[in-house]
Short mmCIF file of C-alpha atoms and ligand atoms in Angstrom, two decimals:
data_model
loop_
_atom_site.label_atom_id
_atom_site.label_comp_id
_atom_site.label_asym_id
_atom_site.label_seq_id
_atom_site.Cartn_x
_atom_site.Cartn_y
_atom_site.Cartn_z
CA MET O 1 -47.54 -4.37 3.22
CA ASN O 2 -47.69 -3.60 -0.41
CA SER O 3 -46.49 0.04 -0.01
CA VAL O 4 -42.87 0.42 -1.03
CA LEU O 5 -42.30 2.35 2.19
CA HIS O 6 -43.41 -0.46 4.39
CA ARG O 7 -40.38 -2.62 4.71
CA PRO O 8 -39.60 -5.46 7.15
CA TYR O 9 -36.53 -5.53 9.28
CA ASN O 10 -33.58 -6.69 7.37
CA PHE O 11 -30.71 -8.45 9.28
CA SER O 12 -28.41 -9.03 6.34
CA ALA O 13 -24.73 -9.24 7.03
CA GLY O 14 -23.94 -7.24 3.95
CA PRO O 15 -24.71 -5.63 1.68
CA ALA O 16 -26.92 -4.52 4.59
CA ALA O 17 -30.00 -2.51 5.44
CA MET O 18 -29.73 1.30 5.02
CA PRO O 19 -31.74 3.96 6.99
CA GLN O 20 -35.00 4.31 5.22
CA GLU O 21 -34.66 8.23 5.24
CA VAL O 22 -31.36 8.07 3.46
CA LEU O 23 -32.82 5.88 0.67
CA ALA O 24 -35.74 8.20 0.45
CA GLN O 25 -33.56 11.23 0.10
CA ALA O 26 -31.43 9.47 -2.48
CA ALA O 27 -34.57 8.56 -4.48
CA GLU O 28 -35.78 12.19 -4.34
CA GLU O 29 -32.38 13.45 -5.52
CA MET O 30 -31.64 10.69 -8.17
CA LEU O 31 -32.85 12.52 -11.29
CA ASN O 32 -31.72 16.07 -10.44
CA TRP O 33 -29.34 16.61 -7.63
CA PRO O 34 -29.92 19.70 -5.48
CA ASP O 35 -26.95 21.63 -4.02
CA ALA O 36 -26.76 22.85 -0.37
CA ASN O 37 -29.19 25.71 -1.29
CA GLY O 38 -31.68 23.41 -2.82
CA LYS O 39 -30.77 24.54 -6.40
CA ARG O 40 -31.13 21.73 -8.75
CA CYS O 41 -28.05 21.12 -11.05
CA GLY O 42 -29.88 19.38 -13.93
CA MET O 43 -28.24 15.89 -13.51
CA GLY O 44 -28.14 13.01 -11.15
CA VAL O 45 -25.03 12.17 -9.15
CA MET O 46 -24.20 9.12 -11.36
CA GLU O 47 -24.10 11.36 -14.41
CA MET O 48 -21.67 13.98 -12.98
CA SER O 49 -17.90 14.23 -13.78
CA HIS O 50 -16.02 13.28 -10.72
CA ARG O 51 -13.91 16.44 -11.45
CA GLY O 52 -16.82 18.85 -11.73
CA LYS O 53 -17.70 21.27 -8.88
CA GLU O 54 -20.92 19.40 -7.96
CA PHE O 55 -19.24 16.11 -7.27
CA LEU O 56 -16.14 17.88 -5.60
CA PHE O 57 -18.64 19.36 -3.12
CA ILE O 58 -20.19 16.00 -2.44
CA TYR O 59 -16.76 14.41 -1.94
CA THR O 60 -15.30 17.11 0.11
CA GLN O 61 -18.34 17.12 2.54
CA ALA O 62 -18.30 13.41 2.81
CA GLU O 63 -14.65 13.29 3.68
CA ALA O 64 -15.04 16.20 6.27
CA ASP O 65 -18.11 14.58 7.87
CA LEU O 66 -16.36 11.17 8.16
CA ARG O 67 -13.31 12.76 9.66
CA GLU O 68 -15.33 14.58 12.10
CA LEU O 69 -17.52 11.50 12.98
CA LEU O 70 -14.57 9.04 13.48
CA ALA O 71 -12.31 11.88 15.04
CA VAL O 72 -9.65 10.98 12.47
CA PRO O 73 -6.50 13.00 13.29
CA ALA O 74 -5.05 15.42 10.71
CA HIS O 75 -2.02 13.22 10.08
CA PHE O 76 -4.18 10.39 8.82
CA LYS O 77 -5.27 10.38 5.19
CA ILE O 78 -8.84 9.17 4.28
CA LEU O 79 -8.92 7.29 0.98
CA PHE O 80 -12.01 6.30 -0.86
CA MET O 81 -10.95 3.27 -2.92
CA GLN O 82 -12.46 0.17 -4.68
CA GLY O 83 -11.93 -3.52 -4.49
CA GLY O 84 -13.56 -4.21 -1.18
CA GLY O 85 -12.03 -5.77 1.96
CA LEU O 86 -10.72 -8.65 0.03
CA ALA O 87 -8.58 -6.55 -2.31
CA GLU O 88 -7.14 -4.79 0.69
CA ASN O 89 -5.84 -7.99 1.88
CA ALA O 90 -3.28 -7.67 -1.03
CA ILE O 91 -3.24 -3.84 -1.18
CA VAL O 92 -2.09 -3.52 2.33
CA PRO O 93 1.08 -5.72 2.11
CA LEU O 94 1.71 -4.37 -1.36
CA ASN O 95 1.97 -0.88 0.36
CA ILE O 96 3.30 -1.36 3.84
CA SER O 97 4.89 -4.82 4.25
CA ALA O 98 8.29 -3.35 3.43
CA LEU O 99 8.15 -0.68 6.09
CA LYS O 100 10.95 -2.90 7.59
CA LYS O 101 12.92 -5.07 5.31
CA ASP O 102 14.23 -8.67 6.11
CA ALA O 103 17.71 -9.72 5.15
CA ASP O 104 16.29 -11.05 1.73
CA GLY O 105 14.73 -7.75 1.00
CA GLY O 106 11.16 -8.89 1.74
CA GLY O 107 8.94 -7.66 4.63
CA THR O 108 7.18 -9.53 7.41
CA ALA O 109 3.73 -9.25 8.66
CA ASP O 110 2.11 -10.93 11.70
CA PHE O 111 -1.60 -11.98 11.74
CA VAL O 112 -3.86 -12.65 14.70
CA VAL O 113 -6.53 -15.18 13.22
CA THR O 114 -9.76 -14.85 14.97
CA GLY O 115 -12.07 -16.02 12.21
CA SER O 116 -12.84 -16.35 8.55
CA TRP O 117 -11.77 -12.90 7.51
CA SER O 118 -8.45 -12.72 9.16
CA GLU O 119 -7.76 -16.25 7.93
CA LYS O 120 -8.25 -14.87 4.43
CA SER O 121 -6.03 -11.86 5.07
CA PHE O 122 -3.23 -14.05 6.21
CA ALA O 123 -3.47 -16.39 3.20
CA GLU O 124 -3.37 -13.49 0.75
CA ALA O 125 -0.61 -11.52 2.27
CA GLY O 126 1.61 -14.53 1.86
CA LYS O 127 1.88 -13.82 -1.89
CA TYR O 128 3.62 -10.38 -1.22
CA CYS O 129 5.53 -10.76 2.12
CA HIS O 130 6.52 -13.15 4.84
CA ALA O 131 3.13 -13.70 6.65
CA HIS O 132 3.12 -15.29 10.08
CA VAL O 133 0.26 -16.30 12.33
CA ALA O 134 1.01 -14.67 15.74
CA ALA O 135 -1.90 -16.38 17.42
CA SER O 136 -5.06 -18.20 16.38
CA GLY O 137 -8.46 -18.97 17.79
CA LYS O 138 -9.09 -21.79 15.45
CA ALA O 139 -8.49 -24.55 18.12
CA ASP O 140 -11.59 -23.36 19.98
CA GLY O 141 -13.63 -22.85 16.91
CA PHE O 142 -13.12 -19.04 16.67
CA THR O 143 -15.16 -18.28 19.80
CA SER O 144 -12.54 -16.27 21.62
CA ILE O 145 -9.61 -13.90 21.03
CA PRO O 146 -6.24 -15.25 21.99
CA ASP O 147 -4.95 -13.43 24.98
CA ALA O 148 -2.64 -10.58 23.87
CA GLY O 149 0.06 -12.02 26.16
CA SER O 150 0.27 -15.19 24.10
CA TRP O 151 0.80 -13.49 20.70
CA GLN O 152 4.09 -14.50 19.12
CA LEU O 153 5.06 -11.19 17.49
CA ASN O 154 8.03 -10.95 15.14
CA ALA O 155 10.51 -8.28 16.06
CA ASN O 156 10.97 -7.47 12.44
CA ALA O 157 7.31 -7.27 11.44
CA SER O 158 6.19 -4.18 9.52
CA TYR O 159 2.65 -4.68 10.86
CA VAL O 160 0.27 -6.73 12.83
CA HIS O 161 -3.12 -7.43 11.19
CA ILE O 162 -6.27 -8.01 13.13
CA CYS O 163 -9.91 -8.17 12.04
CA SER O 164 -11.42 -6.10 14.71
CA ASN O 165 -14.86 -7.53 14.10
CA GLU O 166 -15.19 -10.98 12.56
CA THR O 167 -18.53 -10.68 10.65
CA ILE O 168 -19.04 -14.44 10.19
CA ASN O 169 -17.89 -15.77 13.62
CA GLY O 170 -19.32 -12.87 15.63
CA VAL O 171 -16.00 -12.08 17.38
CA GLU O 172 -15.17 -8.43 18.15
CA TYR O 173 -12.23 -6.78 19.95
CA HIS O 174 -14.00 -4.58 22.57
CA GLU O 175 -10.75 -2.72 22.91
CA LEU O 176 -7.99 -2.48 20.28
CA PRO O 177 -4.59 -4.00 21.27
CA ASP O 178 -1.94 -1.51 22.32
CA LEU O 179 1.15 -2.83 20.42
CA LYS O 180 3.52 -0.28 21.87
CA ALA O 181 2.56 -1.38 25.45
CA MET O 182 3.30 -4.95 24.34
CA GLY O 183 6.85 -3.93 23.34
CA SER O 184 6.15 -4.12 19.59
CA LYS O 185 7.31 -1.54 17.02
CA ALA O 186 4.93 -2.86 14.37
CA GLU O 187 1.95 -0.93 12.99
CA LEU O 188 -1.55 -2.05 13.94
CA VAL O 189 -3.70 -2.73 10.84
CA ILE O 190 -7.35 -3.25 11.44
CA ASP O 191 -10.04 -4.57 9.11
CA PHE O 192 -12.99 -2.74 10.44
CA SER O 193 -15.25 -3.57 7.55
CA SER O 194 -18.17 -4.65 9.65
CA HIS O 195 -18.11 -2.43 12.66
CA VAL O 196 -16.71 0.88 11.25
CA ALA O 197 -18.82 3.85 12.61
CA SER O 198 -20.52 1.58 15.20
CA ARG O 199 -18.09 2.88 18.05
CA GLY O 200 -15.06 5.10 18.35
CA VAL O 201 -11.50 4.25 17.20
CA ASP O 202 -8.48 4.88 19.35
CA TRP O 203 -6.22 6.21 16.43
CA SER O 204 -3.17 6.30 18.67
CA ARG O 205 -3.07 2.61 18.50
CA VAL O 206 -3.72 2.21 14.75
CA GLY O 207 -1.50 2.71 11.62
CA LEU O 208 -4.06 1.70 9.09
CA ALA O 209 -7.68 0.84 9.04
CA PHE O 210 -9.72 -0.46 6.06
CA GLY O 211 -13.24 -1.52 5.43
CA GLY O 212 -15.73 -2.18 2.65
CA ALA O 213 -18.66 0.20 2.86
CA GLN O 214 -21.51 -2.35 2.47
CA LYS O 215 -21.88 -3.34 5.99
CA ASN O 216 -22.24 -0.11 7.81
CA LEU O 217 -21.39 2.78 5.63
CA GLY O 218 -23.47 2.56 2.47
CA PRO O 219 -23.58 0.50 -0.80
CA ALA O 220 -20.98 -1.89 -2.08
CA GLY O 221 -18.28 -0.48 -4.31
CA LEU O 222 -16.55 1.90 -1.97
CA THR O 223 -13.62 0.84 0.18
CA LEU O 224 -12.57 3.08 3.04
CA VAL O 225 -8.86 3.35 4.00
CA VAL O 226 -7.68 5.42 6.93
CA VAL O 227 -3.77 5.51 6.87
CA ARG O 228 -1.30 7.48 8.82
CA GLU O 229 0.68 9.71 6.50
CA ASP O 230 4.15 8.38 7.28
CA LEU O 231 3.16 4.89 6.05
CA LEU O 232 2.80 6.22 2.57
CA GLY O 233 5.49 5.99 0.07
CA HIS O 234 6.91 2.48 1.00
CA ALA O 235 4.97 0.49 -1.66
CA LEU O 236 6.52 -2.58 -3.47
CA SER O 237 7.47 -1.84 -6.97
CA ILE O 238 4.87 -4.26 -8.23
CA CYS O 239 2.07 -2.39 -6.43
CA PRO O 240 -0.58 -1.38 -9.08
CA SER O 241 -0.68 2.47 -9.45
CA ALA O 242 -4.36 2.62 -8.73
CA PHE O 243 -3.84 0.74 -5.52
CA ASN O 244 -0.76 2.71 -4.32
CA TYR O 245 -1.91 4.61 -1.21
CA GLN O 246 0.56 7.50 -1.87
CA THR O 247 -0.73 7.97 -5.40
CA VAL O 248 -4.34 7.82 -4.30
CA ALA O 249 -3.65 10.23 -1.46
CA LYS O 250 -1.83 12.70 -3.69
CA ASN O 251 -4.70 12.72 -5.98
CA GLU O 252 -7.56 13.07 -3.31
CA SER O 253 -8.83 9.55 -4.19
CA MET O 254 -9.20 10.72 -7.88
CA TYR O 255 -6.17 9.14 -9.51
CA ASN O 256 -8.77 7.09 -11.30
CA THR O 257 -12.43 7.50 -11.37
CA PRO O 258 -13.67 6.87 -7.67
CA PRO O 259 -17.07 5.03 -7.06
CA THR O 260 -18.89 8.35 -7.20
CA TYR O 261 -22.39 7.13 -6.40
CA SER O 262 -21.20 5.01 -3.57
CA ILE O 263 -19.43 7.92 -2.03
CA TYR O 264 -22.46 10.15 -2.45
CA MET O 265 -24.60 7.48 -0.57
CA ALA O 266 -22.01 7.08 2.16
CA GLY O 267 -22.03 10.92 2.51
CA LEU O 268 -25.75 10.78 3.12
CA ILE O 269 -25.20 8.05 5.74
CA PHE O 270 -22.53 10.33 7.46
CA ARG O 271 -25.00 13.08 7.66
CA TRP O 272 -27.60 10.77 8.99
CA LEU O 273 -25.10 9.57 11.68
CA LYS O 274 -24.58 13.14 12.69
CA ARG O 275 -28.29 13.74 13.04
CA GLN O 276 -28.49 10.65 15.28
CA GLY O 277 -25.94 12.19 17.61
CA GLY O 278 -22.75 10.94 16.20
CA ILE O 279 -20.69 7.80 17.00
CA SER O 280 -21.04 7.97 20.81
CA ALA O 281 -24.87 7.87 20.41
CA MET O 282 -24.45 4.94 17.90
CA GLU O 283 -22.23 3.18 20.37
CA ALA O 284 -24.68 3.47 23.13
CA ALA O 285 -27.61 2.32 20.88
CA ASN O 286 -25.60 -0.53 19.43
CA THR O 287 -24.61 -1.74 22.91
CA ALA O 288 -28.29 -1.61 24.08
CA LYS O 289 -29.42 -3.62 20.94
CA ALA O 290 -26.64 -6.24 21.44
CA GLU O 291 -27.30 -6.65 25.16
CA LEU O 292 -31.02 -7.20 24.54
CA LEU O 293 -30.32 -9.88 21.89
CA TYR O 294 -27.62 -11.70 23.85
CA ARG O 295 -29.67 -11.72 27.09
CA THR O 296 -32.62 -13.11 25.13
CA ILE O 297 -30.35 -15.83 23.93
CA ASP O 298 -28.65 -16.67 27.09
CA ASP O 299 -32.05 -16.58 29.06
CA SER O 300 -33.56 -19.06 26.78
CA GLY O 301 -33.51 -22.90 26.69
CA MET O 302 -33.86 -22.97 23.00
CA TYR O 303 -31.08 -20.68 21.68
CA PHE O 304 -27.36 -20.37 22.35
CA ASN O 305 -24.32 -18.48 21.27
CA LYS O 306 -20.79 -19.89 21.48
CA VAL O 307 -18.66 -16.82 21.65
CA GLN O 308 -16.94 -15.85 24.95
CA SER O 309 -18.70 -12.84 26.52
CA ASN O 310 -15.73 -10.53 26.50
CA CYS O 311 -15.51 -10.66 22.70
CA ARG O 312 -19.07 -11.03 21.46
CA SER O 313 -19.76 -8.90 18.46
CA ARG O 314 -22.29 -6.00 18.91
CA MET O 315 -22.87 -6.05 15.17
CA ASN O 316 -23.12 -9.68 14.10
CA VAL O 317 -24.85 -12.10 16.43
CA PRO O 318 -24.59 -15.75 15.42
CA PHE O 319 -26.95 -18.08 17.29
CA PHE O 320 -28.16 -21.64 17.14
CA LEU O 321 -31.29 -23.58 17.96
CA ARG O 322 -30.62 -26.54 20.20
CA ASN O 323 -32.89 -28.48 18.00
CA GLU O 324 -31.50 -27.93 14.42
CA ALA O 325 -34.61 -29.62 12.95
CA LEU O 326 -36.48 -26.44 13.75
CA ASN O 327 -34.16 -24.17 11.70
CA ASP O 328 -36.42 -24.05 8.70
CA ALA O 329 -39.57 -23.41 10.73
CA PHE O 330 -37.71 -20.58 12.61
CA LEU O 331 -36.63 -18.95 9.38
CA SER O 332 -39.98 -19.20 7.61
CA GLY O 333 -41.89 -17.91 10.73
CA ALA O 334 -39.44 -15.07 11.00
CA LYS O 335 -39.99 -14.07 7.31
CA ASP O 336 -43.75 -14.08 7.91
CA ALA O 337 -43.25 -11.87 11.04
CA GLY O 338 -41.28 -9.33 8.90
CA LEU O 339 -37.78 -10.35 10.02
CA LEU O 340 -35.50 -10.99 6.94
CA GLN O 341 -32.08 -12.61 6.06
CA LEU O 342 -31.48 -14.37 9.43
CA LYS O 343 -29.92 -17.56 8.08
CA GLY O 344 -26.32 -18.05 9.32
CA HIS O 345 -23.23 -18.10 7.11
CA LYS O 346 -22.83 -21.63 5.65
CA SER O 347 -19.41 -21.97 7.29
CA VAL O 348 -20.95 -21.50 10.89
CA GLY O 349 -24.64 -22.64 10.37
CA GLY O 350 -27.56 -21.75 12.54
CA MET O 351 -28.71 -18.14 12.56
CA ARG O 352 -27.10 -14.79 12.34
CA ALA O 353 -28.64 -11.37 13.11
CA SER O 354 -26.57 -8.46 11.83
CA ILE O 355 -27.59 -5.38 13.74
CA TYR O 356 -25.65 -2.59 12.13
CA ASN O 357 -26.26 1.14 12.82
CA ALA O 358 -29.21 1.29 10.56
CA MET O 359 -31.05 -1.42 12.68
CA PRO O 360 -33.27 0.44 15.16
CA LEU O 361 -33.86 -0.97 18.69
CA ALA O 362 -37.40 -1.72 17.55
CA GLY O 363 -36.05 -4.21 15.01
CA VAL O 364 -34.19 -6.07 17.81
CA GLN O 365 -37.17 -5.98 19.96
CA ALA O 366 -39.29 -7.47 17.25
CA LEU O 367 -36.65 -10.22 16.71
CA THR O 368 -36.49 -11.03 20.40
CA ALA O 369 -40.24 -10.99 20.80
CA TYR O 370 -40.44 -13.45 17.85
CA MET O 371 -37.72 -15.71 19.27
CA GLN O 372 -39.63 -15.95 22.70
CA GLU O 373 -42.86 -16.60 20.90
CA PHE O 374 -41.20 -19.29 18.77
CA GLU O 375 -39.79 -20.86 21.88
CA ARG O 376 -43.18 -20.83 23.63
CA THR O 377 -44.85 -22.51 20.71
CA HIS O 378 -42.03 -24.98 19.72
CA GLY O 379 -40.00 -25.38 22.85
C1 LIG I 401 -17.34 -8.26 4.15
C2 LIG I 401 -16.02 -8.32 4.70
C3 LIG I 401 -14.83 -8.27 3.96
C4 LIG I 401 -14.97 -8.55 2.44
O1 LIG I 401 -15.33 -7.44 1.81
P1 LIG I 401 -15.53 -7.50 0.22
O2 LIG I 401 -16.15 -6.00 -0.03
O3 LIG I 401 -16.55 -8.46 -0.17
O4 LIG I 401 -14.22 -7.65 -0.41
C5 LIG I 401 -13.63 -8.34 4.57
N1 LIG I 401 -13.57 -8.19 5.85
C6 LIG I 401 -14.62 -8.17 6.63
C7 LIG I 401 -14.42 -8.19 8.15
C8 LIG I 401 -15.90 -8.29 6.18
O5 LIG I 401 -17.00 -8.16 6.98
#
C-alpha cells in the first residue's frame, strides 16, 4: 500500500483518474522528452516553445490521433482551447448565435435542459443572445430526457444546445437527436465534456461539440472544440480574439499559447485509447461496466438510482442508500476497501461513481462486491 504504484480505484467525477501506464510514461518523459525514435531532446514538454518542432510533432500527432479515434470528418476543425466547459457556455453563443439574425439583429438559441450543466449553459447564453428553454426535465428532478416530440424549437434559432451527458444528474442521451428529421434547420451543439471518447459520435447530426478534458481526455486546462467549418466566421464583434473559433482555427490552435502540457497528456491518452482497440472497444467496455453497476443497484434492497433506464449515464452513476444514516459508514468503508471519491455531488446527495474510460472493469467489480458486502453487513 505504501508503494507509489499501488493505487486504489478512483471514482472522481473530474478531474478524474487517468490510466496508470499513461501517468508512468509521462513521469518517465518529464525531464527529457524522447521523440518517436527514442532520441532525447534535452528538455521536458513543459519547457518547450509551442512553435518548436518538438511540440509541433506532439500537437500534430495528438490532433491526428483524436481525429482518427472519433472519426471526425475532414470538414470539421479540431480546436484545442482553454477556459473549460463553462467558458464555452459563453464562447459558443459569441461565435454562432448570429448564424441566423432576428429582427433586432440578435440571434436565438434553444436549450434542452436536462440537468445542472445545461441549466448553466442556458443562463450564460442569455448574456449574448435570445436564449430559450425548448424543453426541461426539471419537473421530474432531472431523471429523464424530455421526449423530442415535445421540444418547443424556435424556427429562427441558430442552434439547439444539449448536454449529451449530465455529469451531476447521471442523464445521458443514448442517441443524439436528429434535428433535421425533426424539421429544424438549427445546428446541434453538444456539451460532451463527460462522455467524449466513451462512445462514437454521429457527426452528421452535430454542428459543434465541446468538452473540458479533465473527465475523460486528460488533465484540466485543455478544452476540446470540434466545429463544422461553415460555422466559422460568424462571431459577434464583441467576441474576444482568443476565443474566436475562426481565429483559433486559422492559427492551428496557436493564436495564443495553447495548454501545451495538457495537450501532450491528452495525446498520450489518445494513443492509449488506440492500444485499447479504439472507441468501439471503449464503448463495449463502458457498457459492460455500467450494466454491472446498475444491475447491482437495481437488484439490491439497499441502493437505488432515480434515472429512467433509457437515459442512464454510462459514465456517471449517482445512487442512494435507502437509509441515508448509513452514508458516512458506506463512504469510510469504501475508502478502507480502496474505493475513493464516491461521495455524490452536493446538489444531488447520496453517492456517485464516475466510471470513465480509465476505470477498468475490475474497479467496478471491486465496487459492486463492496456494495453487496456492505448490504449484507448493514442491511
Ligand atoms: C465538468 C463539466 C463542465 C465544466 O467544465 P469546466 O472545465 O469546469 O469549466 C461543463 N459541462 C459538463 C457536462 C461537465 O461535466
